[in-house]
């Protein structure tokens, strides 16, 4: 007879857990200590239980069932995409695509953003050797309808059945508005209606792009990217239905390009929430077929997260981001090469980017389980919370007249700017960690030769100019402020030296020396660590002998009050004395002329900038 496990253990009510937690906190504030107040507009509890799912409407169900929280299909397969810059060399781009497909790519993409014209002969060259009935082909940076017309012509020339052709084209006037500030409703309507007419007999070609990735590029939250992406999609549905198209015919031609940030669980939940929101939006426009309500999502790992210092860490970022996309149930995915931020990717970085997905598919078998996050108390709660927060933001923009009107009023730009400033502050103060950049840098790293000052310098915030309906979104990477700081040090004639004067309590002096070494190495300063000097005077003299620019006192609070002024007296004006920590005797030390302190409360970026300005001319 089968025996049920744990029946001898009675269920523990939630209140019992809560009482135990409060007791363990010993008077500390539960809300401040354990509840995570996210930037997404909601709070995350320290734990969840089965009873927390009772109030959620969209728990359960099956993949392929409206509103598609669990997926739009009955499997979890996705296409491995890699985009190739075309420029003027169509033959080279074709060769790269064929090579990629031999090595795992199942959805090659061609980037035409630097291509002026695509003639029929050019398209023939670009598609040579590519079986259109076997793979999905994607085009980004499409400037006019000649790309689409010539693709259709070559597909017919090759005798491929229209129903067998799978392709996407990113005709996306709102993307252009986001990046240039220029938009014409009449031109947008004419372009998109004509594009849809051209693919009338091709049921599996999408021609309307929704590039919500742009918001991640500008430093948005997950909620903002999701909500504003839905607003863009709604804007297109409104435009197309006003032009006489049925909601079903318009919706099935739309494809979203969405980012995957490093917020692992929230990104999984974001894709689940996206399916829910888009299904309800399309239905509200009068779609009759449930299939029309299925969102098509292409996901791309985040360029905003990438760094040029310690760039191999980008491989780790790419991997966790790709895992989120796979578990979240995307239709296709591109993993950006680890060196994408500073040079044209080569064979090695492209191979690693492809293989991340191949490993998830062929070795980790992420495609074998549909919606593996379903039933997880945490992911189900996150899905619901993100959907609600995004829906509220979506509705606020719709009430303001829709995406274009909100953009003209610069509500979108101001909202994202407010968020990006918070994110920048979190990075500057190390509340958020960019490994290898603002925390735990490689002390001896020599930056890649392809990295230039332009690579690490953030462009001035764009302003509204004549001809624009609103100011463009500001595109940057989160690491750029720290990268610019270190790059300046790397190019200086003399690299400043920070010397650790370690003395007194062994545990404290070593801990604070390690903290201080890490702190100054972030700016690329040379750091000299020491085990422990017999006295602070011995350490100060050693620092002067080494010609150190910054002399860092590293000891316990108890030993700072008397000894730091002694160190400062020996150093005089030959260096900058810095105290590692935020000691209880700080006011006393300030009264004795000690001005410099570094601690976990410091704004690392601003503090290092100040030292750099003093030491690098």
Coordinates of C-alpha atoms in Angstrom, one line a residue:
X1 CA 0.0 0.0 0.0
X2 CA 1.3 3.4 -1.0
X3 CA 2.2 5.5 2.0
X4 CA 1.7 9.3 1.9
X5 CA 4.7 11.2 3.0
X6 CA 4.7 13.8 5.7
X7 CA 1.2 13.1 6.9
X8 CA 2.4 13.0 10.4
X9 CA 3.5 16.7 10.1
X10 CA 0.5 19.0 10.6
X11 CA 0.3 22.0 8.2
X12 CA 1.9 25.2 9.6
X13 CA -0.4 28.3 9.3
X14 CA 1.1 31.4 7.8
X15 CA 0.7 33.4 11.0
X16 CA 3.0 30.9 12.8
X17 CA 5.7 31.6 10.2
X18 CA 5.2 35.3 10.5
X19 CA 5.4 35.2 14.3
X20 CA 8.7 33.2 14.1
X21 CA 10.1 35.7 11.6
X22 CA 9.2 38.7 13.7
X23 CA 10.8 37.1 16.7
X24 CA 14.0 36.4 14.8
X25 CA 14.2 40.0 13.6
X26 CA 14.4 41.1 17.3
X27 CA 12.5 44.3 16.8
X28 CA 13.8 45.2 13.3
X29 CA 11.3 46.5 10.8
X30 CA 9.8 43.6 8.9
X31 CA 8.9 45.8 5.9
X32 CA 12.4 47.4 5.6
X33 CA 14.4 44.3 6.3
X34 CA 12.6 41.6 4.2
X35 CA 10.2 43.2 1.7
X36 CA 11.8 44.1 -1.6
X37 CA 10.4 47.4 -3.0
X38 CA 11.1 47.0 -6.7
X39 CA 11.4 49.7 -9.3
X40 CA 8.6 48.0 -11.2
X41 CA 5.9 49.5 -9.0
X42 CA 5.1 46.7 -6.6
X43 CA 6.7 45.0 -3.6
X44 CA 7.9 41.4 -3.4
X45 CA 7.4 39.5 -0.2
X46 CA 10.2 37.3 1.4
X47 CA 8.3 34.1 0.7
X48 CA 5.0 32.9 -0.9
X49 CA 2.7 30.0 -0.1
X50 CA 0.0 28.1 -2.0
X51 CA -2.7 30.2 -0.4
X52 CA -1.2 33.3 -2.1
X53 CA -2.3 31.9 -5.5
X54 CA -6.0 31.7 -4.6
X55 CA -6.8 35.2 -5.7
X56 CA -4.9 35.0 -9.0
X57 CA -7.2 34.7 -12.1
X58 CA -4.8 33.3 -14.6
X59 CA -3.2 30.4 -12.7
X60 CA -3.6 27.0 -14.3
X61 CA -4.9 26.4 -17.8
X62 CA -2.9 24.9 -20.7
X63 CA -0.5 26.3 -23.2
X64 CA -2.3 27.4 -26.4
X65 CA -5.5 28.5 -24.5
X66 CA -6.6 32.1 -24.2
X67 CA -5.2 34.3 -22.6
X68 CA -2.0 32.3 -23.3
X69 CA -0.2 32.9 -20.0
X70 CA 1.3 29.4 -20.3
X71 CA 2.3 29.9 -23.9
X72 CA 0.9 30.3 -27.4
X73 CA 1.8 26.7 -28.5
X74 CA 1.8 23.2 -27.1
X75 CA 5.6 23.1 -27.0
X76 CA 8.5 25.2 -25.8
X77 CA 10.6 25.2 -28.9
X78 CA 12.2 28.5 -30.0
X79 CA 14.2 29.6 -33.0
X80 CA 17.9 30.5 -32.6
X81 CA 18.4 33.8 -34.4
X82 CA 21.6 35.6 -35.3
X83 CA 21.6 38.9 -37.2
X84 CA 24.3 39.7 -39.8
X85 CA 25.2 43.3 -40.9
X86 CA 24.7 43.5 -44.6
X87 CA 26.1 47.0 -45.6
X88 CA 27.0 46.9 -49.2
X89 CA 28.4 43.3 -49.2
X90 CA 25.4 41.0 -49.8
X91 CA 27.6 38.1 -50.7
X92 CA 29.5 38.3 -47.4
X93 CA 26.3 38.5 -45.4
X94 CA 24.9 35.5 -47.2
X95 CA 28.1 33.5 -46.4
X96 CA 27.8 34.4 -42.7
X97 CA 24.2 33.3 -42.6
X98 CA 24.9 30.0 -44.3
X99 CA 27.8 29.4 -42.0
X100 CA 25.6 30.2 -39.0
X101 CA 22.9 27.8 -40.1
X102 CA 25.5 25.1 -40.4
X103 CA 26.4 25.7 -36.8
X104 CA 23.0 26.0 -35.1
X105 CA 21.2 29.1 -36.3
X106 CA 17.5 28.3 -37.3
X107 CA 16.4 31.9 -38.0
X108 CA 19.0 34.0 -39.7
X109 CA 18.5 37.7 -39.7
X110 CA 19.8 40.4 -42.0
X111 CA 20.5 43.9 -40.7
X112 CA 19.9 46.5 -43.4
X113 CA 20.3 49.5 -41.2
X114 CA 23.5 50.5 -43.1
X115 CA 22.2 49.5 -46.5
X116 CA 20.9 52.2 -48.8
X117 CA 19.1 50.0 -51.4
X118 CA 18.2 46.4 -51.9
X119 CA 17.6 45.5 -55.5
X120 CA 16.1 42.2 -56.7
X121 CA 19.6 40.9 -57.7
X122 CA 20.9 41.8 -54.2
X123 CA 18.0 39.9 -52.6
X124 CA 18.8 36.9 -54.8
X125 CA 22.4 37.0 -53.6
X126 CA 21.4 37.4 -50.0
X127 CA 19.1 34.4 -50.1
X128 CA 21.3 32.1 -52.2
X129 CA 21.4 28.6 -50.7
X130 CA 18.8 29.4 -48.0
X131 CA 15.8 27.1 -48.1
X132 CA 12.9 29.4 -47.4
X133 CA 10.6 26.5 -46.7
X134 CA 12.9 25.2 -44.0
X135 CA 14.0 28.3 -42.0
X136 CA 12.6 31.6 -40.9
X137 CA 14.3 34.6 -42.5
X138 CA 14.3 38.0 -40.7
X139 CA 15.0 41.5 -41.9
X140 CA 15.7 44.5 -39.6
X141 CA 16.4 48.1 -40.5
X142 CA 14.0 48.0 -43.5
X143 CA 13.9 51.5 -45.1
X144 CA 11.2 51.0 -47.7
X145 CA 8.9 48.3 -49.3
X146 CA 11.4 47.3 -51.9
X147 CA 13.0 44.9 -49.4
X148 CA 9.6 43.1 -49.0
X149 CA 8.7 43.2 -52.7
X150 CA 12.0 41.8 -53.7
X151 CA 11.9 39.1 -51.1
X152 CA 8.5 38.0 -52.3
X153 CA 9.7 38.0 -55.9
X154 CA 12.6 35.7 -55.0
X155 CA 10.4 33.4 -53.0
X156 CA 8.1 33.0 -56.0
X157 CA 11.1 32.7 -58.3
X158 CA 12.3 29.7 -56.2
X159 CA 8.9 28.1 -56.3
X160 CA 8.2 28.1 -52.6
X161 CA 4.6 27.7 -51.6
X162 CA 3.4 31.0 -49.9
X163 CA 2.2 29.1 -46.8
X164 CA 5.6 27.6 -46.3
X165 CA 7.4 30.9 -46.2
X166 CA 8.2 32.2 -42.7
X167 CA 9.8 35.6 -42.5
X168 CA 9.6 38.9 -40.6
X169 CA 10.2 42.5 -41.6
X170 CA 10.5 45.3 -39.1
X171 CA 8.4 48.1 -40.6
X172 CA 8.1 50.1 -37.4
X173 CA 7.5 53.9 -37.7
X174 CA 7.2 54.2 -34.0
X175 CA 10.7 52.8 -33.6
X176 CA 11.9 55.5 -35.9
X177 CA 10.1 58.1 -33.8
X178 CA 11.7 56.8 -30.6
X179 CA 15.2 57.1 -32.1
X180 CA 14.8 60.3 -34.3
X181 CA 11.7 62.1 -32.9
X182 CA 10.2 62.2 -36.4
X183 CA 6.8 60.7 -37.1
X184 CA 3.9 61.1 -39.6
X185 CA 0.7 59.3 -39.0
X186 CA -0.4 59.4 -42.6
X187 CA 3.0 58.0 -43.8
X188 CA 2.9 55.3 -41.2
X189 CA -0.6 54.2 -42.1
X190 CA 0.2 54.1 -45.8
X191 CA 3.4 52.1 -45.3
X192 CA 1.9 49.5 -43.0
X193 CA -1.3 49.0 -44.9
X194 CA 0.7 48.5 -48.1
X195 CA 3.1 46.1 -46.4
X196 CA 0.2 44.0 -45.2
X197 CA -1.4 44.0 -48.6
X198 CA 1.8 42.7 -50.2
X199 CA 1.9 39.6 -48.0
X200 CA -1.8 38.8 -48.3
X201 CA -1.1 35.3 -49.7
X202 CA 1.7 34.7 -47.3
X203 CA 0.1 33.8 -43.9
X204 CA 3.4 33.4 -42.0
X205 CA 5.1 36.7 -42.8
X206 CA 5.0 39.5 -40.2
X207 CA 5.6 43.0 -41.5
X208 CA 4.8 45.3 -38.5
X209 CA 7.5 45.5 -35.9
X210 CA 7.0 46.6 -32.3
X211 CA 10.5 47.4 -31.0
X212 CA 9.9 47.6 -27.2
X213 CA 13.6 46.8 -26.8
X214 CA 14.3 50.5 -27.3
X215 CA 13.0 51.2 -23.7
X216 CA 15.5 48.8 -22.2
X217 CA 18.2 50.6 -24.2
X218 CA 17.2 53.8 -22.5
X219 CA 17.3 52.3 -19.0
X220 CA 13.6 51.5 -18.4
X221 CA 12.1 49.2 -15.9
X222 CA 10.5 45.9 -17.0
X223 CA 7.1 47.3 -16.3
X224 CA 7.8 50.3 -18.5
X225 CA 9.1 48.2 -21.4
X226 CA 6.1 45.9 -21.3
X227 CA 3.5 48.7 -20.9
X228 CA 4.9 51.0 -23.5
X229 CA 5.4 48.1 -25.9
X230 CA 1.8 47.3 -25.5
X231 CA 0.9 51.0 -26.2
X232 CA 2.9 50.8 -29.4
X233 CA 1.1 47.7 -30.5
X234 CA -2.2 49.3 -29.6
X235 CA -1.3 52.3 -31.6
X236 CA -0.6 50.1 -34.7
X237 CA -3.9 48.2 -34.2
X238 CA -5.7 51.5 -34.0
X239 CA -4.0 52.8 -37.1
X240 CA -4.7 49.7 -39.1
X241 CA -8.3 49.2 -38.1
X242 CA -9.0 52.9 -38.8
X243 CA -7.5 52.2 -42.3
X244 CA -10.2 49.5 -42.8
X245 CA -8.3 46.3 -41.8
X246 CA -10.0 43.8 -39.5
X247 CA -8.3 43.4 -36.1
X248 CA -7.6 39.7 -36.9
X249 CA -5.8 40.6 -40.1
X250 CA -3.8 43.4 -38.5
X251 CA -2.8 41.5 -35.3
X252 CA -1.4 38.5 -37.0
X253 CA 1.1 40.7 -38.9
X254 CA 2.6 42.2 -35.8
X255 CA 5.8 40.9 -34.1
X256 CA 7.4 42.3 -30.9
X257 CA 11.1 42.6 -30.3
X258 CA 11.7 42.5 -26.6
X259 CA 14.8 42.7 -24.4
X260 CA 15.8 40.3 -21.7
X261 CA 17.4 42.0 -18.8
X262 CA 19.4 40.5 -16.0
X263 CA 16.4 40.4 -13.6
X264 CA 16.1 36.6 -13.9
X265 CA 12.7 35.7 -12.4
X266 CA 11.0 38.9 -13.4
X267 CA 12.0 38.4 -17.0
X268 CA 10.4 35.0 -17.0
X269 CA 7.3 36.5 -15.6
X270 CA 7.4 39.4 -18.0
X271 CA 7.0 37.2 -21.1
X272 CA 4.1 35.4 -19.4
X273 CA 2.5 38.7 -18.6
X274 CA 3.1 39.9 -22.2
X275 CA 1.0 37.1 -23.6
X276 CA -1.8 37.8 -21.2
X277 CA -1.9 41.6 -21.9
X278 CA -1.6 41.4 -25.7
X279 CA -4.3 38.7 -25.9
X280 CA -6.7 41.0 -24.1
X281 CA -5.8 44.1 -26.1
X282 CA -6.3 42.3 -29.4
X283 CA -9.6 40.9 -28.3
X284 CA -10.7 44.4 -27.2
X285 CA -10.1 45.6 -30.8
X286 CA -12.7 43.0 -31.9
X287 CA -10.6 40.1 -33.0
X288 CA -12.8 37.0 -33.7
X289 CA -10.1 34.3 -33.8
X290 CA -8.2 33.3 -30.7
X291 CA -5.1 32.6 -32.9
X292 CA -5.0 36.3 -33.7
X293 CA -4.6 37.1 -30.0
X294 CA -1.3 35.2 -29.8
X295 CA 1.6 37.5 -29.4
X296 CA 4.7 36.8 -31.5
X297 CA 7.9 37.6 -29.5
X298 CA 11.5 37.8 -30.6
X299 CA 13.7 38.3 -27.6
X300 CA 17.2 39.8 -27.5
X301 CA 19.7 39.8 -24.6
X302 CA 20.3 43.2 -23.1
X303 CA 22.9 45.6 -24.6
X304 CA 22.3 47.9 -21.6
X305 CA 23.8 45.3 -19.3
X306 CA 27.0 44.7 -21.4
X307 CA 30.4 46.0 -20.3
X308 CA 33.7 46.7 -22.1
X309 CA 35.8 46.0 -19.1
X310 CA 36.0 42.4 -18.1
X311 CA 33.9 41.7 -21.2
X312 CA 33.9 37.9 -20.8
X313 CA 31.5 38.4 -17.9
X314 CA 29.0 39.3 -20.6
X315 CA 28.9 35.6 -21.4
X316 CA 27.5 35.0 -17.9
X317 CA 25.0 37.8 -18.4
X318 CA 24.0 36.4 -21.8
X319 CA 23.5 32.9 -20.3
X320 CA 21.2 33.8 -17.5
X321 CA 19.2 36.2 -19.7
X322 CA 18.8 33.5 -22.4
X323 CA 17.6 31.1 -19.7
X324 CA 14.9 33.7 -18.7
X325 CA 13.8 34.0 -22.3
X326 CA 13.7 30.2 -22.8
X327 CA 11.7 29.5 -19.6
X328 CA 9.5 32.5 -20.4
X329 CA 8.5 30.9 -23.7
X330 CA 9.7 33.2 -26.5
X331 CA 9.3 32.4 -30.2
X332 CA 12.8 33.2 -31.2
X333 CA 15.9 34.6 -29.5
X334 CA 19.2 36.3 -30.2
X335 CA 22.0 36.2 -27.8
X336 CA 24.3 39.3 -28.3
X337 CA 28.0 38.4 -28.7
X338 CA 30.0 39.3 -25.6
X339 CA 32.0 41.9 -27.5
X340 CA 29.0 43.5 -29.1
X341 CA 29.5 46.8 -27.2
X342 CA 32.8 47.6 -28.7
X343 CA 33.6 45.8 -31.9
X344 CA 32.1 43.9 -34.8
X345 CA 31.7 40.4 -33.5
X346 CA 34.0 37.7 -34.9
X347 CA 33.8 34.0 -35.3
X348 CA 34.6 33.2 -31.7
X349 CA 32.1 35.6 -30.1
X350 CA 29.4 34.6 -32.6
X351 CA 30.0 31.0 -31.9
X352 CA 29.7 31.4 -28.2
X353 CA 26.5 33.4 -28.6
X354 CA 25.0 30.7 -30.7
X355 CA 26.1 27.9 -28.5
X356 CA 24.4 29.4 -25.4
X357 CA 21.1 28.6 -27.0
X358 CA 22.2 25.3 -28.4
X359 CA 23.2 24.2 -24.9
X360 CA 19.9 25.3 -23.5
X361 CA 18.1 23.3 -26.2
X362 CA 20.2 20.2 -26.8
X363 CA 21.8 19.6 -23.4
X364 CA 19.6 21.3 -20.8
X365 CA 16.4 20.4 -22.8
X366 CA 14.6 23.6 -22.0
X367 CA 12.4 23.0 -25.0
X368 CA 11.0 19.8 -23.5
X369 CA 8.9 21.4 -20.8
X370 CA 6.1 23.9 -21.6
X371 CA 6.0 26.8 -19.2
X372 CA 8.2 25.3 -16.5
X373 CA 7.6 28.3 -14.3
X374 CA 3.9 27.5 -14.0
X375 CA 2.8 26.7 -10.4
X376 CA 5.8 28.4 -8.8
X377 CA 4.3 30.6 -6.2
X378 CA 6.9 33.2 -6.8
X379 CA 6.7 33.3 -10.6
X380 CA 2.9 33.2 -10.6
X381 CA 2.8 36.2 -8.2
X382 CA 5.4 38.1 -10.3
X383 CA 3.4 37.4 -13.4
X384 CA 0.3 38.8 -11.8
X385 CA 2.1 41.8 -10.3
X386 CA 3.9 42.8 -13.5
X387 CA 0.7 42.4 -15.5
X388 CA -1.2 44.6 -13.2
X389 CA 1.5 47.3 -13.0
X390 CA 2.0 47.3 -16.7
X391 CA -1.8 47.4 -17.4
X392 CA -2.2 50.4 -15.1
X393 CA 0.7 52.2 -16.9
X394 CA -0.7 51.1 -20.3
X395 CA -4.1 52.6 -19.5
X396 CA -2.6 55.8 -18.2
X397 CA -1.0 56.3 -21.7
X398 CA -4.1 55.3 -23.5
X399 CA -6.1 57.9 -21.5
X400 CA -3.5 60.5 -22.5
X401 CA -4.4 59.8 -26.2
X402 CA -2.2 56.8 -26.9
X403 CA 1.5 56.3 -27.5
X404 CA 2.1 59.0 -30.1
X405 CA 0.4 61.7 -28.1
X406 CA 2.2 60.7 -24.9
X407 CA 5.5 60.8 -26.8
X408 CA 4.7 64.3 -28.1
X409 CA 4.0 65.4 -24.6
X410 CA 7.2 63.7 -23.6
X411 CA 5.6 61.7 -20.9
X412 CA 7.3 58.5 -22.1
X413 CA 10.7 60.1 -22.2
X414 CA 10.4 61.8 -18.8
X415 CA 9.1 58.6 -17.2
X416 CA 12.0 56.6 -18.5
X417 CA 14.5 59.3 -17.7
X418 CA 13.4 59.3 -14.1
X419 CA 13.9 55.6 -14.0
X420 CA 17.3 55.7 -15.7
X421 CA 18.5 58.3 -13.2
X422 CA 17.6 56.0 -10.3
X423 CA 19.4 53.1 -12.0
X424 CA 22.4 55.2 -12.6
X425 CA 22.4 56.2 -8.9
X426 CA 22.1 52.6 -7.8
X427 CA 25.2 51.7 -10.0
X428 CA 27.1 54.7 -8.8
X429 CA 26.5 53.8 -5.2
X430 CA 26.9 50.0 -5.8
X431 CA 23.4 49.2 -4.7
X432 CA 23.3 47.5 -8.1
X433 CA 26.4 45.5 -9.1
X434 CA 27.9 45.4 -12.6
X435 CA 30.5 42.7 -12.0
X436 CA 34.0 43.7 -13.2
X437 CA 33.0 47.4 -13.6
X438 CA 31.7 49.0 -10.4
X439 CA 32.5 46.0 -8.2
X440 CA 35.3 43.4 -8.2
X441 CA 37.3 44.7 -11.1
X442 CA 40.2 42.9 -12.7
X443 CA 43.0 44.9 -11.1
X444 CA 45.5 44.2 -13.9
X445 CA 43.2 44.4 -16.9
X446 CA 44.3 46.0 -20.1
X447 CA 41.3 47.2 -22.0
X448 CA 40.7 45.7 -25.5
X449 CA 42.4 47.7 -28.3
X450 CA 39.1 48.2 -30.1
X451 CA 37.7 50.2 -27.1
X452 CA 37.9 53.9 -27.8
X453 CA 36.9 57.0 -25.9
X454 CA 33.7 57.1 -28.0
X455 CA 32.8 53.6 -26.9
X456 CA 32.8 54.6 -23.2
X457 CA 31.5 58.1 -23.5
X458 CA 27.8 58.6 -23.1
X459 CA 26.3 60.9 -25.7
X460 CA 24.6 64.1 -24.6
X461 CA 20.9 63.7 -23.9
X462 CA 19.0 64.3 -27.1
X463 CA 16.9 67.5 -27.4
X464 CA 13.8 68.2 -29.4
X465 CA 14.6 70.0 -32.7
X466 CA 12.6 71.4 -35.6
X467 CA 10.8 68.6 -37.4
X468 CA 10.5 66.4 -34.4
X469 CA 7.3 65.6 -32.7
X470 CA 9.1 64.8 -29.4
X471 CA 12.7 64.3 -28.2
X472 CA 14.3 60.9 -29.0
X473 CA 15.0 58.3 -26.3
X474 CA 18.5 58.4 -24.8
X475 CA 20.3 55.2 -25.6
X476 CA 23.3 54.2 -23.4
X477 CA 24.8 51.4 -21.4
X478 CA 24.6 51.2 -17.6
X479 CA 28.4 50.8 -17.2
X480 CA 29.5 53.7 -19.3
X481 CA 30.1 56.2 -16.5
X482 CA 32.5 53.8 -14.7
X483 CA 34.1 52.8 -18.0
X484 CA 34.8 56.4 -19.0
X485 CA 36.4 56.9 -15.5
X486 CA 38.7 53.9 -15.9
X487 CA 39.5 54.6 -19.5
X488 CA 40.8 58.1 -18.5
X489 CA 43.1 56.4 -16.0
X490 CA 44.2 53.9 -18.6
X491 CA 45.2 56.6 -21.0
X492 CA 47.0 58.8 -18.4
X493 CA 50.7 59.2 -18.4
X494 CA 50.9 58.1 -14.8
X495 CA 48.5 55.7 -13.1
X496 CA 47.7 57.0 -9.5
X497 CA 48.7 54.6 -6.7
X498 CA 46.6 53.8 -3.7
X499 CA 48.7 52.3 -0.8
X500 CA 47.1 50.4 2.0
X501 CA 48.5 51.2 5.5
X502 CA 47.3 48.2 7.4
X503 CA 47.9 48.0 11.1
X504 CA 46.3 47.0 14.4
X505 CA 43.4 44.6 14.5
X506 CA 44.2 41.9 11.9
X507 CA 40.7 41.0 10.9
X508 CA 39.6 44.6 10.6
X509 CA 42.7 45.9 8.8
X510 CA 42.5 43.0 6.2
X511 CA 38.8 43.4 5.6
X512 CA 39.1 47.2 5.1
X513 CA 42.2 46.8 2.9
X514 CA 40.4 44.5 0.6
X515 CA 37.4 46.8 0.5
X516 CA 39.7 49.8 -0.3
X517 CA 41.7 47.9 -2.9
X518 CA 38.5 47.0 -4.7
X519 CA 37.2 50.6 -4.4
X520 CA 40.2 52.3 -6.0
X521 CA 40.8 49.6 -8.6
X522 CA 37.4 50.4 -10.0
X523 CA 38.9 53.6 -11.4
X524 CA 41.9 51.7 -12.7
X525 CA 44.2 53.0 -10.0
X526 CA 47.2 50.9 -9.0
X527 CA 46.6 49.4 -5.6
X528 CA 49.3 48.2 -3.3
X529 CA 48.0 45.9 -0.5
X530 CA 50.0 44.9 2.6
X531 CA 49.4 42.2 5.2
X532 CA 50.0 44.3 8.3
X533 CA 52.6 46.8 9.4
X534 CA 53.9 46.8 13.0
X535 CA 52.8 50.4 13.4
X536 CA 50.9 53.0 11.3
X537 CA 54.1 55.1 11.3
X538 CA 55.9 52.3 9.6
X539 CA 53.1 52.0 7.0
X540 CA 53.0 55.7 6.3
X541 CA 56.8 55.8 5.7
X542 CA 56.5 52.8 3.4
X543 CA 53.8 54.6 1.4
X544 CA 55.9 57.7 1.0
X545 CA 58.9 55.5 -0.1
X546 CA 56.6 53.9 -2.7
X547 CA 55.6 57.4 -3.9
X548 CA 51.9 56.6 -3.3
X549 CA 49.4 59.2 -4.3
X550 CA 46.7 58.0 -1.9
X551 CA 47.5 56.6 1.5
X552 CA 44.6 54.5 2.9
X553 CA 44.4 53.9 6.7
X554 CA 43.0 50.4 7.3
X555 CA 42.3 49.3 10.8
X556 CA 39.5 49.2 13.4
X557 CA 37.5 52.2 14.6
X558 CA 39.1 52.1 18.0
X559 CA 42.5 52.6 16.5
X560 CA 41.6 55.3 14.1
X561 CA 41.1 58.2 16.5
X562 CA 44.7 58.4 17.7
X563 CA 46.6 56.9 14.8
X564 CA 45.1 58.5 11.6
X565 CA 46.2 62.0 12.6
X566 CA 49.7 60.6 13.2
X567 CA 49.7 59.1 9.6
X568 CA 48.5 62.5 8.2
X569 CA 51.3 64.3 10.0
X570 CA 54.0 62.0 8.4
X571 CA 52.4 62.2 5.0
X572 CA 51.9 66.0 5.1
X573 CA 51.2 67.3 1.6
X574 CA 52.9 64.4 -0.2
X575 CA 49.7 62.4 -0.5
X576 CA 46.0 62.2 0.2
X577 CA 45.2 60.4 3.4
X578 CA 42.0 58.4 3.2
X579 CA 40.2 56.5 6.0
X580 CA 38.7 53.1 5.1
X581 CA 35.3 52.9 6.8
X582 CA 32.8 55.1 8.5
X583 CA 34.1 55.1 12.0
X584 CA 32.3 56.3 15.1
X585 CA 35.2 58.8 15.6
X586 CA 34.6 60.4 12.2
X587 CA 33.6 63.8 13.5
X588 CA 36.6 63.8 15.8
X589 CA 38.9 63.0 12.9
X590 CA 37.3 65.7 10.7
X591 CA 38.0 68.2 13.6
X592 CA 41.6 67.2 13.3
X593 CA 41.8 67.9 9.6
X594 CA 41.0 64.4 8.2
X595 CA 38.7 65.0 5.2
X596 CA 38.6 61.8 3.2
X597 CA 36.6 58.7 4.0
X598 CA 35.4 55.7 1.9
X599 CA 32.7 53.2 3.0
X600 CA 29.8 51.2 1.7
X601 CA 27.7 54.4 2.0
X602 CA 30.0 56.3 -0.5
X603 CA 28.9 57.3 -3.9
X604 CA 31.8 55.4 -5.5
X605 CA 31.6 57.1 -8.9
X606 CA 31.6 60.7 -7.6
X607 CA 34.2 59.9 -5.0
X608 CA 36.6 58.4 -7.6
X609 CA 36.0 61.2 -10.0
X610 CA 37.1 63.7 -7.4
X611 CA 40.3 61.8 -6.7
X612 CA 40.9 61.4 -10.5
X613 CA 40.5 65.1 -11.1
X614 CA 43.1 65.8 -8.4
X615 CA 45.7 63.3 -9.6
X616 CA 45.3 63.1 -13.4
X617 CA 45.8 66.3 -15.3

